[in-house]
Short mmCIF file of C-alpha atoms and ligand atoms in Angstrom, two decimals:
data_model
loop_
_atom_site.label_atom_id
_atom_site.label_comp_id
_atom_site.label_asym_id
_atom_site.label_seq_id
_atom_site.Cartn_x
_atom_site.Cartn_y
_atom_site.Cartn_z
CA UNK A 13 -1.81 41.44 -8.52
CA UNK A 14 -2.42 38.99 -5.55
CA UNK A 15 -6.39 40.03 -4.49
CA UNK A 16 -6.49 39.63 -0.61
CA UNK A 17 -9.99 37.80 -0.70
CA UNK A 18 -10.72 34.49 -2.16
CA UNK A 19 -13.46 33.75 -4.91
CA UNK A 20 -15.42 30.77 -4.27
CA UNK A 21 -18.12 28.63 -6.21
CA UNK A 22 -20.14 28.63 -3.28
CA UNK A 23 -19.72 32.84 -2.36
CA UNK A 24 -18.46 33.97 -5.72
CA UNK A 25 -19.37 37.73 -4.55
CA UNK A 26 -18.20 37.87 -1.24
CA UNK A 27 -15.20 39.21 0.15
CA UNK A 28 -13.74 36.65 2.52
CA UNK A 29 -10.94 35.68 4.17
CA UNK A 30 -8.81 32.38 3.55
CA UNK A 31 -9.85 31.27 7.24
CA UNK A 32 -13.48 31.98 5.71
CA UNK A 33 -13.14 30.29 2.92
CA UNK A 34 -11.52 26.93 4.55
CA UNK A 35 -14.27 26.90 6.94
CA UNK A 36 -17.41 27.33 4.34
CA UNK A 37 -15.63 24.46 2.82
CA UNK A 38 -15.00 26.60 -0.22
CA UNK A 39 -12.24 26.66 -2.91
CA UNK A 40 -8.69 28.51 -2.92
CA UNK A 41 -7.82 29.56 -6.59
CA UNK A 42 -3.88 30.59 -7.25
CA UNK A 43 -4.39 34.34 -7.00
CA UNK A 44 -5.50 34.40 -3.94
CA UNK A 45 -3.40 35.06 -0.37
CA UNK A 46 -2.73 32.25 1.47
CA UNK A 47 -0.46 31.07 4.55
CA UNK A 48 2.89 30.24 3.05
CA UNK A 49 2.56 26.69 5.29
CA UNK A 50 -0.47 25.88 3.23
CA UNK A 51 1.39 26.93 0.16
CA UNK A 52 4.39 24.90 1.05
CA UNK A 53 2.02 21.97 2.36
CA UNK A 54 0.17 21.39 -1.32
CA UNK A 55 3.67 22.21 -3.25
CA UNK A 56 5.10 18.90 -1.50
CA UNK A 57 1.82 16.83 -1.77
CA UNK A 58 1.29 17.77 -5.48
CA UNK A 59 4.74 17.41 -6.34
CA UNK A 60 5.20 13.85 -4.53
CA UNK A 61 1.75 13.13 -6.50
CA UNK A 62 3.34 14.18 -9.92
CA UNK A 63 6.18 12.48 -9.15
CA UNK A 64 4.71 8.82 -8.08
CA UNK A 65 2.74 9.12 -11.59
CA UNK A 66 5.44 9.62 -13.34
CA UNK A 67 7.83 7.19 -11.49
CA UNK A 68 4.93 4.78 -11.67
CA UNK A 69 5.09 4.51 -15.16
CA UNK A 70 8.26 2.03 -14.67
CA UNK A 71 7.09 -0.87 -12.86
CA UNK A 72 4.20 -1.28 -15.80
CA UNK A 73 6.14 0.45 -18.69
CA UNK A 74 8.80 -2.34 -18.48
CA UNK A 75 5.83 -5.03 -19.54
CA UNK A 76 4.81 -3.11 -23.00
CA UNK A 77 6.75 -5.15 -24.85
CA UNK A 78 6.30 -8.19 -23.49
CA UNK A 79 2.36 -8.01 -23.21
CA UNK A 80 0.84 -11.34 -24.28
CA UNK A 81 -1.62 -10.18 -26.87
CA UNK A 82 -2.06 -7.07 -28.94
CA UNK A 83 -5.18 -6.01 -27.20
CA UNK A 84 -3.12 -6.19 -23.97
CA UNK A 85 -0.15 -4.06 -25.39
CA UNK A 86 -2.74 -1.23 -26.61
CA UNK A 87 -4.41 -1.11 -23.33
CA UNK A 88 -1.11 -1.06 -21.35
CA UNK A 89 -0.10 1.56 -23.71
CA UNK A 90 -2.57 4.12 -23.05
CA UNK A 91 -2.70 3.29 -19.40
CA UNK A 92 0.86 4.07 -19.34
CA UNK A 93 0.48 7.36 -21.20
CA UNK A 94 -2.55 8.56 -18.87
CA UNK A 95 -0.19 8.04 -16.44
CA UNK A 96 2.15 10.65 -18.12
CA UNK A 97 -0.78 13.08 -19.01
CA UNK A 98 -1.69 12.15 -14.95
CA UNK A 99 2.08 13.42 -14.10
CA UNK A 100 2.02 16.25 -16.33
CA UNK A 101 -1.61 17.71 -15.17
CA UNK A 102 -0.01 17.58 -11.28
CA UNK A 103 3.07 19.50 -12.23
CA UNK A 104 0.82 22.41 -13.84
CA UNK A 105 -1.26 22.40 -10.75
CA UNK A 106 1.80 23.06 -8.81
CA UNK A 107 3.22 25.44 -10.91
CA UNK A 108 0.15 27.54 -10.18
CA UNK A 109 1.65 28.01 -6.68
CA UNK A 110 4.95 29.46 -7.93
CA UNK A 111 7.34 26.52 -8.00
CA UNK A 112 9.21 26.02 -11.48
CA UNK A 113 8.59 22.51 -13.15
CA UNK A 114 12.74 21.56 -13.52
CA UNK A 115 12.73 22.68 -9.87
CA UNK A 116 10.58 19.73 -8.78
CA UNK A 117 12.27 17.62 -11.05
CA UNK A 118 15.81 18.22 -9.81
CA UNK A 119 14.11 17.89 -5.99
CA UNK A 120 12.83 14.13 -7.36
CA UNK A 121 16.28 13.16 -8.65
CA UNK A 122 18.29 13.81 -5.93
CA UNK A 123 15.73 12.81 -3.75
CA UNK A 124 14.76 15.60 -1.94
CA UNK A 125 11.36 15.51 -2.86
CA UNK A 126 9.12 11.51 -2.31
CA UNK A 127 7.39 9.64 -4.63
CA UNK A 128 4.74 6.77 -3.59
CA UNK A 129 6.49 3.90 -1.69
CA UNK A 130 4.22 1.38 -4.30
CA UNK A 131 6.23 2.29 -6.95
CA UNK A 132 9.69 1.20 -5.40
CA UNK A 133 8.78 -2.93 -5.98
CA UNK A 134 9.21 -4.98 -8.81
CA UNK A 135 7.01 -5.98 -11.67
CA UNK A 136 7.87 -9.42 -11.67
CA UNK A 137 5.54 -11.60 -13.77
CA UNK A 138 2.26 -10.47 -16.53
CA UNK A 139 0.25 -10.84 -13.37
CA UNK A 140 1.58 -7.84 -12.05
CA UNK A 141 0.54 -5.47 -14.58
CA UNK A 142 -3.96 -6.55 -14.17
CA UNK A 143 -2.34 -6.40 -9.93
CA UNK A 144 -1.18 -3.31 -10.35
CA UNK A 145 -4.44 -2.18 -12.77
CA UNK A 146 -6.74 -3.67 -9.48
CA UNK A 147 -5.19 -2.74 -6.19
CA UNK A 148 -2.85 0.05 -6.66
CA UNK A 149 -5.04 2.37 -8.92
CA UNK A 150 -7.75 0.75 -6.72
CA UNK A 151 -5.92 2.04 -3.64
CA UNK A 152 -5.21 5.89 -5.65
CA UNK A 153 -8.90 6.51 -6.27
CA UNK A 154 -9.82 5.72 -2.33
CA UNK A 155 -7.17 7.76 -1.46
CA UNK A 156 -7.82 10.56 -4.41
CA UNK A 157 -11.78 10.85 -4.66
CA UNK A 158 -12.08 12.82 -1.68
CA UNK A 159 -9.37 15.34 -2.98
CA UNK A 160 -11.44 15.69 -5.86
CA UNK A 161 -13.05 18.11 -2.81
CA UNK A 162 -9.95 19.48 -1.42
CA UNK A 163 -9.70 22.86 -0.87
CA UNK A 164 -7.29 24.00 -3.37
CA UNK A 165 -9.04 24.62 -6.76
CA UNK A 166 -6.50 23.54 -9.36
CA UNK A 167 -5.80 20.44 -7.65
CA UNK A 168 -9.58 19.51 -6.72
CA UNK A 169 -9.89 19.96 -10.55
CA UNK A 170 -6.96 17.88 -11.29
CA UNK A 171 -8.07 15.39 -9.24
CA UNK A 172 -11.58 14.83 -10.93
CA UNK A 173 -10.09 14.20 -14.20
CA UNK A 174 -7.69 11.59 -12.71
CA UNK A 175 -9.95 9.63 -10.81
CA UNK A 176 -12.03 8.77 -13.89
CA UNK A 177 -9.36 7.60 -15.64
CA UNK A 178 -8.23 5.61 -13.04
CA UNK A 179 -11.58 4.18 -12.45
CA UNK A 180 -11.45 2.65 -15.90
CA UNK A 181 -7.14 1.53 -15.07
CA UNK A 182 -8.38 -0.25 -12.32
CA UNK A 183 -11.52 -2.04 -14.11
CA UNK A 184 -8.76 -2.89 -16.63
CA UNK A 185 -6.46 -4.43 -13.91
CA UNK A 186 -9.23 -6.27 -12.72
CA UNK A 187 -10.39 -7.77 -15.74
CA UNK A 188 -6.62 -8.59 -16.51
CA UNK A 189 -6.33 -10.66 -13.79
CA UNK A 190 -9.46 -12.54 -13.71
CA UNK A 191 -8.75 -13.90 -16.86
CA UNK A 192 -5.65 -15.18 -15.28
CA UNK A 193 -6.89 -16.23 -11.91
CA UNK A 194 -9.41 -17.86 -14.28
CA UNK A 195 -7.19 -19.64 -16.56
CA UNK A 196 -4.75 -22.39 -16.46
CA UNK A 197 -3.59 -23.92 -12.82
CA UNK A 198 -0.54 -21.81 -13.67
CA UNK A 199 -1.66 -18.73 -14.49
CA UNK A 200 -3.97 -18.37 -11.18
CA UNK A 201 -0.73 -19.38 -9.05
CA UNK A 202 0.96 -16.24 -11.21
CA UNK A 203 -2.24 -14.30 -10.34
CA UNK A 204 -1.81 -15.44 -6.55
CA UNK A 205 1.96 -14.62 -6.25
CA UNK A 206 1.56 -11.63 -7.20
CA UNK A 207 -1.68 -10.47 -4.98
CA UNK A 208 0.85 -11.87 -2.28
CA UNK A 209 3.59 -9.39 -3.05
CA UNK A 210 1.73 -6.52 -3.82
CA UNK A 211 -1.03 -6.60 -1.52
CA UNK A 212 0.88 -4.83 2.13
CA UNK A 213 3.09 -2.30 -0.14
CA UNK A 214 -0.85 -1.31 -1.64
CA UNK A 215 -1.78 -0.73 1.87
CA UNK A 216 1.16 1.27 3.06
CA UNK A 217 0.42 3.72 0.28
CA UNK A 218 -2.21 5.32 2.16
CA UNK A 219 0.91 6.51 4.41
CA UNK A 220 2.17 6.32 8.28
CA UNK A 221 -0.12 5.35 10.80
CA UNK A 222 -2.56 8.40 12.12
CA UNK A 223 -0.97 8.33 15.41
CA UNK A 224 2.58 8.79 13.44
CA UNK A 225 1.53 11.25 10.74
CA UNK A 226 2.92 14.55 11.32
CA UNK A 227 0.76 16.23 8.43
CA UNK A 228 -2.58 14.69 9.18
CA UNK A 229 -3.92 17.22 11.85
CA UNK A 230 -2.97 20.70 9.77
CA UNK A 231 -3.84 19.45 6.28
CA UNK A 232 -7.42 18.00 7.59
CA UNK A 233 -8.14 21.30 9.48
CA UNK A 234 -6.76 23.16 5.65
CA UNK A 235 -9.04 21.23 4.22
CA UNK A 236 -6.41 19.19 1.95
CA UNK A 237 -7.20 16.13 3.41
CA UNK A 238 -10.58 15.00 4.31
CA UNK A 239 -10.05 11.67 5.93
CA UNK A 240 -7.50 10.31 7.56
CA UNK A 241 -4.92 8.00 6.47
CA UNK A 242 -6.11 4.52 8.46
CA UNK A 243 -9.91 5.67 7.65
CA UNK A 244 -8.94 5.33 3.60
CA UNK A 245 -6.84 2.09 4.72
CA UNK A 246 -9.69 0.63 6.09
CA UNK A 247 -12.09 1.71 3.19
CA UNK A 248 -9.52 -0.21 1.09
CA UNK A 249 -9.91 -3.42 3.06
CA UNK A 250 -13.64 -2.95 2.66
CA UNK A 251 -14.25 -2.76 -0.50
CA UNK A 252 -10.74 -5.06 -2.03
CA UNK A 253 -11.94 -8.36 0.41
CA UNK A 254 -14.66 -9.14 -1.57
CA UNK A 255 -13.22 -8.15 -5.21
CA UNK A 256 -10.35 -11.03 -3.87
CA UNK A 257 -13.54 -13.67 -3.56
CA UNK A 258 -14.78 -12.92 -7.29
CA UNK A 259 -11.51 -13.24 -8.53
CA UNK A 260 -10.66 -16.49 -6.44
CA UNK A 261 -8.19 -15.00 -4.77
CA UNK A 262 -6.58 -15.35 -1.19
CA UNK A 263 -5.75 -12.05 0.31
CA UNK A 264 -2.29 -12.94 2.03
CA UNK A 265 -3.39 -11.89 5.69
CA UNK A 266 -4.69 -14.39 8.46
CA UNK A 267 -6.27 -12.04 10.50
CA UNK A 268 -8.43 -10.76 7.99
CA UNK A 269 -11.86 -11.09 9.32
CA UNK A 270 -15.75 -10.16 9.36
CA UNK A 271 -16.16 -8.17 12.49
CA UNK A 272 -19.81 -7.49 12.55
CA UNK A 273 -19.64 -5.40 15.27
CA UNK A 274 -18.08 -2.39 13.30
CA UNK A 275 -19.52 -3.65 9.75
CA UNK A 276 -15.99 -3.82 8.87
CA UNK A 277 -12.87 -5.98 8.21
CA UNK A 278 -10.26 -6.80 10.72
CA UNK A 279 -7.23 -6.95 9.38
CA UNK A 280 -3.46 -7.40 10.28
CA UNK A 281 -0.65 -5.37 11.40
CA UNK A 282 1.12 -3.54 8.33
CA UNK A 283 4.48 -3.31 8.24
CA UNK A 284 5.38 0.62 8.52
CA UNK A 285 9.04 0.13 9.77
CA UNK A 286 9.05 -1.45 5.99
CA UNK A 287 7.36 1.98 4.53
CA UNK A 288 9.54 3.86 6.45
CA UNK A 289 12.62 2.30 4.84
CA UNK A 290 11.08 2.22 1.47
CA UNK A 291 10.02 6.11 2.04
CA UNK A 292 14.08 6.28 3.03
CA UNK A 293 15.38 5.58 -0.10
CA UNK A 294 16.19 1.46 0.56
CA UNK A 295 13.64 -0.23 -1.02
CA UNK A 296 13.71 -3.48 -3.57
CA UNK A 297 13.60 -0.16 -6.20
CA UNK A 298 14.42 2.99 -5.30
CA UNK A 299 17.97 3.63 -7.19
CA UNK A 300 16.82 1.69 -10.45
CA UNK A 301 13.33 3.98 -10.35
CA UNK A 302 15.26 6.97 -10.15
CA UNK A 303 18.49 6.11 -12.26
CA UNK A 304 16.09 5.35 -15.18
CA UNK A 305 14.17 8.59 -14.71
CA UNK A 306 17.79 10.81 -14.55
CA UNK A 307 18.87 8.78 -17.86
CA UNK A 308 15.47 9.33 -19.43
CA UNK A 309 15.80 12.84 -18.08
CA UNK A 310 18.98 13.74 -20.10
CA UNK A 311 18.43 11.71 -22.91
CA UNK A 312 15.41 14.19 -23.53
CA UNK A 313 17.43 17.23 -22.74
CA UNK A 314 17.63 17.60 -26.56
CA UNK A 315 13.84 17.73 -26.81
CA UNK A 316 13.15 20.77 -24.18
CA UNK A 317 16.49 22.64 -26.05
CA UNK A 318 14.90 22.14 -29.50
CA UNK A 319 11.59 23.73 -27.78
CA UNK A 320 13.09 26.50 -26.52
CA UNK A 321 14.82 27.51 -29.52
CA UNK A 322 11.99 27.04 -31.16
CA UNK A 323 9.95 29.46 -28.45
CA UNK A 324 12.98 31.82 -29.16
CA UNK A 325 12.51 31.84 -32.60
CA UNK A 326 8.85 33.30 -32.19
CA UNK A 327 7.90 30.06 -34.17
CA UNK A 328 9.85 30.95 -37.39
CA UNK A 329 10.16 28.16 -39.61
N1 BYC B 13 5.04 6.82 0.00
O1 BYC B 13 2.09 12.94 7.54
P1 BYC B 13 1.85 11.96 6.44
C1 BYC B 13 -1.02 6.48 -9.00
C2 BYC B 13 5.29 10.63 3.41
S1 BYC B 13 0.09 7.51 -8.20
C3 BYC B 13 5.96 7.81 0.12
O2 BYC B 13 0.72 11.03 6.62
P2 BYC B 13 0.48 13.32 4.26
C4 BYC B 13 -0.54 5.58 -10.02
C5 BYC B 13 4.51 11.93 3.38
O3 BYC B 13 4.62 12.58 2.12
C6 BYC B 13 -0.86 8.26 -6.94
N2 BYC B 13 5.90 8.77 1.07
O4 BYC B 13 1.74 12.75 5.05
C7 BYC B 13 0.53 5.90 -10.82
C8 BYC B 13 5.18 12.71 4.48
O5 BYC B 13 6.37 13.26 3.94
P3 BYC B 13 7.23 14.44 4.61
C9 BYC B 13 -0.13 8.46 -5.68
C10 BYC B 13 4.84 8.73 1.91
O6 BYC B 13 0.98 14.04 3.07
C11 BYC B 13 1.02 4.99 -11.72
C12 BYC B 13 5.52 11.64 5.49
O7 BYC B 13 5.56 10.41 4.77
N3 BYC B 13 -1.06 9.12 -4.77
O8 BYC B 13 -2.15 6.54 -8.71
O9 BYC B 13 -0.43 14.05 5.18
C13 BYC B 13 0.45 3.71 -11.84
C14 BYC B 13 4.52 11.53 6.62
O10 BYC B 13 3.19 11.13 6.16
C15 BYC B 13 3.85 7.73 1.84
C16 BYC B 13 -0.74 10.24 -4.11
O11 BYC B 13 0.35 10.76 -4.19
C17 BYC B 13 3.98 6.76 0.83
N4 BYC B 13 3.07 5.77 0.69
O12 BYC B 13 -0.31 12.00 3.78
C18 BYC B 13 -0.66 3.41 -11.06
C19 BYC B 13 -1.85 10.81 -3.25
N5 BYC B 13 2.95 7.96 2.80
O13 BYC B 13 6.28 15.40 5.26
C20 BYC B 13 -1.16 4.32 -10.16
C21 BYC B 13 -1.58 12.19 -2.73
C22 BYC B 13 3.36 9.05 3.46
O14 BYC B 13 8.12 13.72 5.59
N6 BYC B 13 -0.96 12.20 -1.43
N7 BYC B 13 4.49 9.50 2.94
O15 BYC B 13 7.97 15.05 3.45
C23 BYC B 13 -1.63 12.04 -0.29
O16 BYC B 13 -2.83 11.84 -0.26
C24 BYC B 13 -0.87 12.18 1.00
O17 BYC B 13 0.36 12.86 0.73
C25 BYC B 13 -0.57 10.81 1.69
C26 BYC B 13 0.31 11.07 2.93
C27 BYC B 13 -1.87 10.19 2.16
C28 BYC B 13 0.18 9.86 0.78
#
């Protein structure tokens, strides 16, 4: 029965409205009535969320067997499967909002739903992997920590368990890579390429432009976003520039500079007619990242048949 108030931890006795609630900055839990936009808003935002953890297993996965030490393959190894548990939390948080799992699924294979534009480039060299580890969970936890406050409840709670793991993926990353940038001549250059190829696709994750972001205005007053897209950007430039110094690194962007007027870095122009093709489907990626994850997809289908059966069964043996 769908109550037509909404329980939060700041008024759990009061009977309030969803307007109410959004404005006391409080929390909306799955029971409770909501405008179908604001359903439909979170349902695509979770489910592009789910998906980019899952599809973001790739890029990284395809490096477990080629990791240079033992230590390095456990580490990648449970990075990658946090990113499945990551995948698998977002899906039940959207499931609380009435959508059916293998619903978002089919929508991600054929395309009608996004995934993260990152996720669509190639994992070249080892340097990758501790590049990944540094700027793109680096870039996730700017973007997520404030939805670790959002105003829907299951996803606010997701989001609090994610961002500590990926706290520890990207302290991981950047260890990684300062023991490259630190090694041999060779291995910095491999640390350096690959800061050079990953560093603009990191920064388009945090999406269009504000002035070109047609969700910005109603999920910020829903309380689903709490800053905007350039403000996280820019928080990303802030606090990456002088990670780059410790690791010895040169961030591949001549405008970048000091400007002490805002306390702030300049920086240049990103490339969103780039994100926008990416985001289109035609990027370095984007049919190997989903061909794998159809094939892995039906090669599993055996898997989810044996587990309903067994459901069926009532668990006889
Ligand atoms: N890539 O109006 P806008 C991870 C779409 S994975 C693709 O600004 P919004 C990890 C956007 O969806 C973590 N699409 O949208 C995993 C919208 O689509 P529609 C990934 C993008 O939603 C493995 C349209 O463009 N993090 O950490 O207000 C290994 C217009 O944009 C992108 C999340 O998913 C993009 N970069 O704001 C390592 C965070 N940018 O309406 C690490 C959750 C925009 O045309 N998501 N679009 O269908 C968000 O915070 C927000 O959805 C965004 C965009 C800030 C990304």
């Amino acid at each position: 029965m769908q109550r037509d108030f909404v329980t939060t931890s700041v008024y759990p006795r009061r009977v309030t409205t969803f307007e109410q609630v959004i404005e006391d900055l409080g929390r909306v839990e799955p029971r409770d009535a909501m405008p179908d936009d604001y359903r439909a808003t979170l349902i695509r935002q979770i489910a592009q969320h789910a998906h980019s953890e899952i599809i973001g297993m790739q890029p990284e996965g395809a490096w477990i067997t080629r990791a240079p030490s033992l230590r390095r393959k456990a580490i990648l190894l449970a990075k990658v499967q946090d990113e499945a548990g990551h995948g698998l939390y977002l899906y039940a948080a959207a499931e609380t909002l009435g959508v059916d799992r293998a619903d978002l699924l089919d929508a991600l294979h054929t395309g009608r739903q996004k995934y993260s534009s990152i996720f669509n480039y190639p994992s070249l060299t080892w340097a990758d992997v501790g590049t990944i580890g540094w700027l793109v969970d680096g870039a996730a936890i700017v973007n997520q920590v404030p939805l670790c406050r959002c105003s829907y409840g299951p996803y606010a709670r997701a989001m609090v368990r994610i961002c500590k793991e990926e706290s520890f993926h990207q302290r991981q990353g950047f260890e990684s890579l300062h023991a490259l940038s630190h090694g041999t001549p060779e291995q910095h250059a491999m640390a350096q390429d690959a800061l050079d190829r990953w560093w603009w696709p990191a920064l388009m994750m945090f999406g269009p432009p504000d002035s070109a972001s047609p969700n910005s205005e109603r999920s910020t007053a829903w309380g689903i976003k709490r800053f905007s897209n350039d403000t996280l950007r820019q928080r990303f430039v802030d606090m990456t520039v002088p990670q780059a110094a410790v690791l010895g690194l040169r961030i591949p962007d001549d405008d970048l500079a000091w400007n002490e007027e805002r306390g702030s870095w300049d920086f240049g122009e990103v490339d969103f007619a780039e994100l926008a093709e990416v985001v289109a489907g035609r990027g370095p990626c984007n049919a190997e990242r989903i061909a794998h994850k159809v094939r892995a997809d039906a090669e599993g289908a055996w898997v989810r048949e044996a587990a309903d059966a067994y459901a069926a069964s009532g668990g006889a043996r």
